[in-house]
Amino acid sequence: TRFKTFQTLMTGIEDALLKVGSIDLAVVLSGARKTVKERIFLNMSGRVADLTRDRIESLDAVLEQNVGAAQIRIVETARKNLD
């Protein structure tokens, strides 16, 4: 059952990544630690990961409040997937 719960969590995260807008994801990742970014990129296709990296590089300095708002939208999306 512990494995099933973990598997459910991982599936929810993967589904959330697919449903989250690419701009929100880029905004959130722009402020994330390198290790977090790499874990997220590993769950993407190479093409999508490259596009996301390019989008992050093209962002001007992102306001902290914009990062927070994008984080909230992503968490809400993930919660909906787990319900």
Backbone atoms as SQL, in Angstrom:
CREATE TABLE atoms (id INTEGER PRIMARY KEY, chain TEXT, resi INTEGER, resn TEXT, atom TEXT, x REAL, y REAL, z REAL);
INSERT INTO atoms VALUES
  (1, 'A', 1, 'THR', 'N', 0.822, -1.203, 0.000),
  (2, 'A', 1, 'THR', 'CA', 0.000, 0.000, 0.000),
  (3, 'A', 1, 'THR', 'C', 0.865, 1.266, 0.000),
  (4, 'A', 2, 'ARG', 'N', 2.013, 1.179, 0.651),
  (5, 'A', 2, 'ARG', 'CA', 2.908, 2.336, 0.659),
  (6, 'A', 2, 'ARG', 'C', 3.389, 2.629, -0.760),
  (7, 'A', 3, 'PHE', 'N', 3.722, 1.557, -1.494),
  (8, 'A', 3, 'PHE', 'CA', 4.154, 1.732, -2.884),
  (9, 'A', 3, 'PHE', 'C', 3.019, 2.312, -3.717),
  (10, 'A', 4, 'LYS', 'N', 1.814, 1.823, -3.494),
  (11, 'A', 4, 'LYS', 'CA', 0.671, 2.336, -4.245),
  (12, 'A', 4, 'LYS', 'C', 0.469, 3.820, -3.983),
  (13, 'A', 5, 'THR', 'N', 0.622, 4.245, -2.739),
  (14, 'A', 5, 'THR', 'CA', 0.478, 5.659, -2.409),
  (15, 'A', 5, 'THR', 'C', 1.561, 6.477, -3.108),
  (16, 'A', 6, 'PHE', 'N', 2.795, 5.983, -3.087),
  (17, 'A', 6, 'PHE', 'CA', 3.887, 6.686, -3.757),
  (18, 'A', 6, 'PHE', 'C', 3.629, 6.741, -5.256),
  (19, 'A', 7, 'GLN', 'N', 3.197, 5.618, -5.820),
  (20, 'A', 7, 'GLN', 'CA', 2.912, 5.561, -7.257),
  (21, 'A', 7, 'GLN', 'C', 1.791, 6.540, -7.619),
  (22, 'A', 8, 'THR', 'N', 0.787, 6.622, -6.771),
  (23, 'A', 8, 'THR', 'CA', -0.314, 7.563, -6.992),
  (24, 'A', 8, 'THR', 'C', 0.201, 8.995, -6.963),
  (25, 'A', 9, 'LEU', 'N', 1.073, 9.287, -6.011),
  (26, 'A', 9, 'LEU', 'CA', 1.661, 10.619, -5.913),
  (27, 'A', 9, 'LEU', 'C', 2.455, 10.949, -7.171),
  (28, 'A', 10, 'MET', 'N', 3.301, 10.029, -7.611),
  (29, 'A', 10, 'MET', 'CA', 4.130, 10.267, -8.796),
  (30, 'A', 10, 'MET', 'C', 3.260, 10.453, -10.044),
  (31, 'A', 11, 'THR', 'N', 2.223, 9.663, -10.155),
  (32, 'A', 11, 'THR', 'CA', 1.306, 9.812, -11.295),
  (33, 'A', 11, 'THR', 'C', 0.623, 11.174, -11.244),
  (34, 'A', 12, 'GLY', 'N', 0.228, 11.597, -10.046),
  (35, 'A', 12, 'GLY', 'CA', -0.397, 12.909, -9.890),
  (36, 'A', 12, 'GLY', 'C', 0.542, 14.037, -10.282),
  (37, 'A', 13, 'ILE', 'N', 1.806, 13.906, -9.911),
  (38, 'A', 13, 'ILE', 'CA', 2.790, 14.927, -10.265),
  (39, 'A', 13, 'ILE', 'C', 2.989, 14.971, -11.770),
  (40, 'A', 14, 'GLU', 'N', 3.122, 13.807, -12.394),
  (41, 'A', 14, 'GLU', 'CA', 3.308, 13.759, -13.840),
  (42, 'A', 14, 'GLU', 'C', 2.096, 14.353, -14.558),
  (43, 'A', 15, 'ASP', 'N', 0.892, 14.010, -14.102),
  (44, 'A', 15, 'ASP', 'CA', -0.319, 14.564, -14.714),
  (45, 'A', 15, 'ASP', 'C', -0.379, 16.079, -14.537),
  (46, 'A', 16, 'ALA', 'N', 0.008, 16.563, -13.354),
  (47, 'A', 16, 'ALA', 'CA', 0.004, 18.001, -13.104),
  (48, 'A', 16, 'ALA', 'C', 0.974, 18.712, -14.027),
  (49, 'A', 17, 'LEU', 'N', 2.147, 18.120, -14.252),
  (50, 'A', 17, 'LEU', 'CA', 3.125, 18.725, -15.156),
  (51, 'A', 17, 'LEU', 'C', 2.562, 18.861, -16.567),
  (52, 'A', 18, 'LEU', 'N', 1.751, 17.898, -16.963),
  (53, 'A', 18, 'LEU', 'CA', 1.156, 17.962, -18.297),
  (54, 'A', 18, 'LEU', 'C', 0.072, 19.030, -18.391),
  (55, 'A', 19, 'LYS', 'N', -0.635, 19.268, -17.293),
  (56, 'A', 19, 'LYS', 'CA', -1.764, 20.199, -17.306),
  (57, 'A', 19, 'LYS', 'C', -1.379, 21.641, -16.988),
  (58, 'A', 20, 'VAL', 'N', -0.251, 21.813, -16.333),
  (59, 'A', 20, 'VAL', 'CA', 0.182, 23.159, -15.944),
  (60, 'A', 20, 'VAL', 'C', 0.639, 23.911, -17.182),
  (61, 'A', 21, 'GLY', 'N', 0.347, 25.178, -17.222),
  (62, 'A', 21, 'GLY', 'CA', 0.787, 25.994, -18.344),
  (63, 'A', 21, 'GLY', 'C', 2.301, 26.085, -18.392),
  (64, 'A', 22, 'SER', 'N', 2.847, 26.101, -19.586),
  (65, 'A', 22, 'SER', 'CA', 4.305, 26.126, -19.732),
  (66, 'A', 22, 'SER', 'C', 4.917, 27.411, -19.175),
  (67, 'A', 23, 'ILE', 'N', 4.180, 28.505, -19.238),
  (68, 'A', 23, 'ILE', 'CA', 4.695, 29.758, -18.682),
  (69, 'A', 23, 'ILE', 'C', 4.763, 29.669, -17.164),
  (70, 'A', 24, 'ASP', 'N', 3.700, 29.152, -16.519),
  (71, 'A', 24, 'ASP', 'CA', 3.727, 28.989, -15.063),
  (72, 'A', 24, 'ASP', 'C', 4.880, 28.081, -14.654),
  (73, 'A', 25, 'LEU', 'N', 5.068, 27.006, -15.373),
  (74, 'A', 25, 'LEU', 'CA', 6.148, 26.083, -15.034),
  (75, 'A', 25, 'LEU', 'C', 7.503, 26.764, -15.166),
  (76, 'A', 26, 'ALA', 'N', 7.697, 27.513, -16.232),
  (77, 'A', 26, 'ALA', 'CA', 8.969, 28.219, -16.430),
  (78, 'A', 26, 'ALA', 'C', 9.192, 29.256, -15.335),
  (79, 'A', 27, 'VAL', 'N', 8.142, 29.972, -14.955),
  (80, 'A', 27, 'VAL', 'CA', 8.264, 30.985, -13.903),
  (81, 'A', 27, 'VAL', 'C', 8.675, 30.332, -12.590),
  (82, 'A', 28, 'VAL', 'N', 7.999, 29.245, -12.241),
  (83, 'A', 28, 'VAL', 'CA', 8.319, 28.557, -10.986),
  (84, 'A', 28, 'VAL', 'C', 9.741, 27.996, -11.021),
  (85, 'A', 29, 'LEU', 'N', 10.106, 27.378, -12.127),
  (86, 'A', 29, 'LEU', 'CA', 11.434, 26.779, -12.224),
  (87, 'A', 29, 'LEU', 'C', 12.541, 27.830, -12.253),
  (88, 'A', 30, 'SER', 'N', 12.208, 29.039, -12.692),
  (89, 'A', 30, 'SER', 'CA', 13.235, 30.088, -12.725),
  (90, 'A', 30, 'SER', 'C', 13.786, 30.376, -11.339),
  (91, 'A', 31, 'GLY', 'N', 12.978, 30.152, -10.320),
  (92, 'A', 31, 'GLY', 'CA', 13.421, 30.401, -8.955),
  (93, 'A', 31, 'GLY', 'C', 13.771, 29.146, -8.183),
  (94, 'A', 32, 'ALA', 'N', 13.726, 27.998, -8.851),
  (95, 'A', 32, 'ALA', 'CA', 13.966, 26.725, -8.161),
  (96, 'A', 32, 'ALA', 'C', 15.448, 26.377, -8.109),
  (97, 'A', 33, 'ARG', 'N', 15.793, 25.536, -7.149),
  (98, 'A', 33, 'ARG', 'CA', 17.159, 25.025, -7.054),
  (99, 'A', 33, 'ARG', 'C', 17.451, 24.136, -8.265),
  (100, 'A', 34, 'LYS', 'N', 18.716, 24.042, -8.592),
  (101, 'A', 34, 'LYS', 'CA', 19.144, 23.251, -9.751),
  (102, 'A', 34, 'LYS', 'C', 18.668, 21.804, -9.653),
  (103, 'A', 35, 'THR', 'N', 18.749, 21.210, -8.474),
  (104, 'A', 35, 'THR', 'CA', 18.345, 19.814, -8.313),
  (105, 'A', 35, 'THR', 'C', 16.853, 19.619, -8.585),
  (106, 'A', 36, 'VAL', 'N', 16.057, 20.590, -8.172),
  (107, 'A', 36, 'VAL', 'CA', 14.614, 20.519, -8.425),
  (108, 'A', 36, 'VAL', 'C', 14.349, 20.621, -9.925),
  (109, 'A', 37, 'LYS', 'N', 15.009, 21.577, -10.571),
  (110, 'A', 37, 'LYS', 'CA', 14.837, 21.736, -12.018),
  (111, 'A', 37, 'LYS', 'C', 15.171, 20.446, -12.744),
  (112, 'A', 38, 'GLU', 'N', 16.298, 19.843, -12.391),
  (113, 'A', 38, 'GLU', 'CA', 16.723, 18.632, -13.096),
  (114, 'A', 38, 'GLU', 'C', 15.746, 17.480, -12.887),
  (115, 'A', 39, 'ARG', 'N', 15.171, 17.365, -11.697),
  (116, 'A', 39, 'ARG', 'CA', 14.169, 16.309, -11.466),
  (117, 'A', 39, 'ARG', 'C', 12.938, 16.525, -12.330),
  (118, 'A', 40, 'ILE', 'N', 12.526, 17.769, -12.434),
  (119, 'A', 40, 'ILE', 'CA', 11.365, 18.072, -13.277),
  (120, 'A', 40, 'ILE', 'C', 11.702, 17.782, -14.732),
  (121, 'A', 41, 'PHE', 'N', 12.876, 18.218, -15.182),
  (122, 'A', 41, 'PHE', 'CA', 13.275, 17.992, -16.577),
  (123, 'A', 41, 'PHE', 'C', 13.363, 16.505, -16.909),
  (124, 'A', 42, 'LEU', 'N', 13.755, 15.686, -15.938),
  (125, 'A', 42, 'LEU', 'CA', 13.844, 14.243, -16.173),
  (126, 'A', 42, 'LEU', 'C', 12.475, 13.621, -16.436),
  (127, 'A', 43, 'ASN', 'N', 11.409, 14.289, -15.963),
  (128, 'A', 43, 'ASN', 'CA', 10.053, 13.790, -16.174),
  (129, 'A', 43, 'ASN', 'C', 9.417, 14.333, -17.446),
  (130, 'A', 44, 'MET', 'N', 10.200, 15.040, -18.244),
  (131, 'A', 44, 'MET', 'CA', 9.708, 15.611, -19.508),
  (132, 'A', 44, 'MET', 'C', 10.423, 14.945, -20.671),
  (133, 'A', 45, 'SER', 'N', 9.807, 15.056, -21.822),
  (134, 'A', 45, 'SER', 'CA', 10.524, 14.629, -23.023),
  (135, 'A', 45, 'SER', 'C', 11.677, 15.610, -23.248),
  (136, 'A', 46, 'GLY', 'N', 12.672, 15.179, -23.983),
  (137, 'A', 46, 'GLY', 'CA', 13.824, 16.037, -24.250),
  (138, 'A', 46, 'GLY', 'C', 13.434, 17.340, -24.913),
  (139, 'A', 47, 'ARG', 'N', 12.494, 17.258, -25.847),
  (140, 'A', 47, 'ARG', 'CA', 12.058, 18.451, -26.575),
  (141, 'A', 47, 'ARG', 'C', 11.364, 19.443, -25.657),
  (142, 'A', 48, 'VAL', 'N', 10.466, 18.942, -24.818),
  (143, 'A', 48, 'VAL', 'CA', 9.738, 19.824, -23.900),
  (144, 'A', 48, 'VAL', 'C', 10.693, 20.408, -22.860),
  (145, 'A', 49, 'ALA', 'N', 11.630, 19.604, -22.373),
  (146, 'A', 49, 'ALA', 'CA', 12.614, 20.105, -21.409),
  (147, 'A', 49, 'ALA', 'C', 13.447, 21.227, -22.028),
  (148, 'A', 50, 'ASP', 'N', 13.877, 21.037, -23.272),
  (149, 'A', 50, 'ASP', 'CA', 14.660, 22.073, -23.951),
  (150, 'A', 50, 'ASP', 'C', 13.847, 23.349, -24.147),
  (151, 'A', 51, 'LEU', 'N', 12.593, 23.198, -24.531),
  (152, 'A', 51, 'LEU', 'CA', 11.724, 24.374, -24.706),
  (153, 'A', 51, 'LEU', 'C', 11.528, 25.107, -23.379),
  (154, 'A', 52, 'THR', 'N', 11.364, 24.343, -22.306),
  (155, 'A', 52, 'THR', 'CA', 11.180, 24.958, -20.993),
  (156, 'A', 52, 'THR', 'C', 12.445, 25.680, -20.553),
  (157, 'A', 53, 'ARG', 'N', 13.598, 25.061, -20.778),
  (158, 'A', 53, 'ARG', 'CA', 14.870, 25.723, -20.450),
  (159, 'A', 53, 'ARG', 'C', 15.012, 27.036, -21.232),
  (160, 'A', 54, 'ASP', 'N', 14.671, 26.999, -22.519),
  (161, 'A', 54, 'ASP', 'CA', 14.735, 28.210, -23.338),
  (162, 'A', 54, 'ASP', 'C', 13.798, 29.288, -22.804),
  (163, 'A', 55, 'ARG', 'N', 12.607, 28.872, -22.401),
  (164, 'A', 55, 'ARG', 'CA', 11.637, 29.836, -21.875),
  (165, 'A', 55, 'ARG', 'C', 12.150, 30.448, -20.578),
  (166, 'A', 56, 'ILE', 'N', 12.775, 29.645, -19.717),
  (167, 'A', 56, 'ILE', 'CA', 13.334, 30.161, -18.464),
  (168, 'A', 56, 'ILE', 'C', 14.404, 31.199, -18.767),
  (169, 'A', 57, 'GLU', 'N', 15.274, 30.902, -19.721),
  (170, 'A', 57, 'GLU', 'CA', 16.342, 31.838, -20.077),
  (171, 'A', 57, 'GLU', 'C', 15.797, 33.136, -20.649),
  (172, 'A', 58, 'SER', 'N', 14.651, 33.059, -21.319),
  (173, 'A', 58, 'SER', 'CA', 14.101, 34.259, -21.950),
  (174, 'A', 58, 'SER', 'C', 13.327, 35.144, -20.976),
  (175, 'A', 59, 'LEU', 'N', 13.033, 34.608, -19.792),
  (176, 'A', 59, 'LEU', 'CA', 12.305, 35.404, -18.810),
  (177, 'A', 59, 'LEU', 'C', 13.207, 36.495, -18.253),
  (178, 'A', 60, 'ASP', 'N', 12.670, 37.685, -18.147),
  (179, 'A', 60, 'ASP', 'CA', 13.394, 38.740, -17.439),
  (180, 'A', 60, 'ASP', 'C', 13.320, 38.395, -15.959),
  (181, 'A', 61, 'ALA', 'N', 13.926, 39.194, -15.142),
  (182, 'A', 61, 'ALA', 'CA', 13.850, 38.941, -13.701),
  (183, 'A', 61, 'ALA', 'C', 12.383, 38.799, -13.314),
  (184, 'A', 62, 'VAL', 'N', 12.064, 37.674, -12.745),
  (185, 'A', 62, 'VAL', 'CA', 10.676, 37.376, -12.397),
  (186, 'A', 62, 'VAL', 'C', 10.418, 37.872, -10.978),
  (187, 'A', 63, 'LEU', 'N', 9.340, 38.608, -10.837),
  (188, 'A', 63, 'LEU', 'CA', 8.980, 39.108, -9.515),
  (189, 'A', 63, 'LEU', 'C', 8.615, 37.943, -8.602),
  (190, 'A', 64, 'GLU', 'N', 9.030, 38.037, -7.360),
  (191, 'A', 64, 'GLU', 'CA', 8.777, 36.970, -6.400),
  (192, 'A', 64, 'GLU', 'C', 7.280, 36.681, -6.267),
  (193, 'A', 65, 'GLN', 'N', 6.455, 37.707, -6.336),
  (194, 'A', 65, 'GLN', 'CA', 5.011, 37.488, -6.214),
  (195, 'A', 65, 'GLN', 'C', 4.479, 36.707, -7.406),
  (196, 'A', 66, 'ASN', 'N', 5.077, 36.886, -8.589),
  (197, 'A', 66, 'ASN', 'CA', 4.663, 36.107, -9.756),
  (198, 'A', 66, 'ASN', 'C', 5.025, 34.645, -9.581),
  (199, 'A', 67, 'VAL', 'N', 6.191, 34.386, -8.994),
  (200, 'A', 67, 'VAL', 'CA', 6.602, 33.012, -8.730),
  (201, 'A', 67, 'VAL', 'C', 5.620, 32.380, -7.745),
  (202, 'A', 68, 'GLY', 'N', 5.284, 33.109, -6.698),
  (203, 'A', 68, 'GLY', 'CA', 4.343, 32.596, -5.695),
  (204, 'A', 68, 'GLY', 'C', 2.983, 32.293, -6.290),
  (205, 'A', 69, 'ALA', 'N', 2.483, 33.168, -7.148),
  (206, 'A', 69, 'ALA', 'CA', 1.182, 32.942, -7.784),
  (207, 'A', 69, 'ALA', 'C', 1.228, 31.714, -8.691),
  (208, 'A', 70, 'ALA', 'N', 2.312, 31.556, -9.429),
  (209, 'A', 70, 'ALA', 'CA', 2.454, 30.384, -10.300),
  (210, 'A', 70, 'ALA', 'C', 2.556, 29.112, -9.462),
  (211, 'A', 71, 'GLN', 'N', 3.264, 29.178, -8.334),
  (212, 'A', 71, 'GLN', 'CA', 3.368, 28.013, -7.458),
  (213, 'A', 71, 'GLN', 'C', 1.999, 27.593, -6.951),
  (214, 'A', 72, 'ILE', 'N', 1.191, 28.559, -6.577),
  (215, 'A', 72, 'ILE', 'CA', -0.162, 28.253, -6.086),
  (216, 'A', 72, 'ILE', 'C', -0.981, 27.562, -7.174),
  (217, 'A', 73, 'ARG', 'N', -0.919, 28.062, -8.401),
  (218, 'A', 73, 'ARG', 'CA', -1.676, 27.438, -9.495),
  (219, 'A', 73, 'ARG', 'C', -1.217, 25.999, -9.738),
  (220, 'A', 74, 'ILE', 'N', 0.093, 25.762, -9.652),
  (221, 'A', 74, 'ILE', 'CA', 0.619, 24.408, -9.869),
  (222, 'A', 74, 'ILE', 'C', 0.182, 23.477, -8.741),
  (223, 'A', 75, 'VAL', 'N', 0.256, 23.941, -7.504),
  (224, 'A', 75, 'VAL', 'CA', -0.165, 23.112, -6.368),
  (225, 'A', 75, 'VAL', 'C', -1.654, 22.795, -6.474),
  (226, 'A', 76, 'GLU', 'N', -2.453, 23.768, -6.837),
  (227, 'A', 76, 'GLU', 'CA', -3.892, 23.529, -7.002),
  (228, 'A', 76, 'GLU', 'C', -4.154, 22.492, -8.086),
  (229, 'A', 77, 'THR', 'N', -3.427, 22.560, -9.176),
  (230, 'A', 77, 'THR', 'CA', -3.570, 21.580, -10.255),
  (231, 'A', 77, 'THR', 'C', -3.201, 20.184, -9.751),
  (232, 'A', 78, 'ALA', 'N', -2.098, 20.097, -9.026),
  (233, 'A', 78, 'ALA', 'CA', -1.657, 18.791, -8.495),
  (234, 'A', 78, 'ALA', 'C', -2.673, 18.234, -7.514),
  (235, 'A', 79, 'ARG', 'N', -3.232, 19.077, -6.659),
  (236, 'A', 79, 'ARG', 'CA', -4.236, 18.616, -5.682),
  (237, 'A', 79, 'ARG', 'C', -5.460, 18.079, -6.397),
  (238, 'A', 80, 'LYS', 'N', -5.906, 18.755, -7.438),
  (239, 'A', 80, 'LYS', 'CA', -7.066, 18.283, -8.185),
  (240, 'A', 80, 'LYS', 'C', -6.796, 16.897, -8.770),
  (241, 'A', 81, 'ASN', 'N', -5.566, 16.673, -9.229),
  (242, 'A', 81, 'ASN', 'CA', -5.223, 15.376, -9.810),
  (243, 'A', 81, 'ASN', 'C', -5.198, 14.274, -8.776),
  (244, 'A', 82, 'LEU', 'N', -4.885, 14.599, -7.527),
  (245, 'A', 82, 'LEU', 'CA', -4.790, 13.581, -6.485),
  (246, 'A', 82, 'LEU', 'C', -6.136, 13.279, -5.847),
  (247, 'A', 83, 'ASP', 'N', -7.123, 14.136, -6.047),
  (248, 'A', 83, 'ASP', 'CA', -8.463, 13.892, -5.468),
  (249, 'A', 83, 'ASP', 'C', -9.227, 12.862, -6.235);
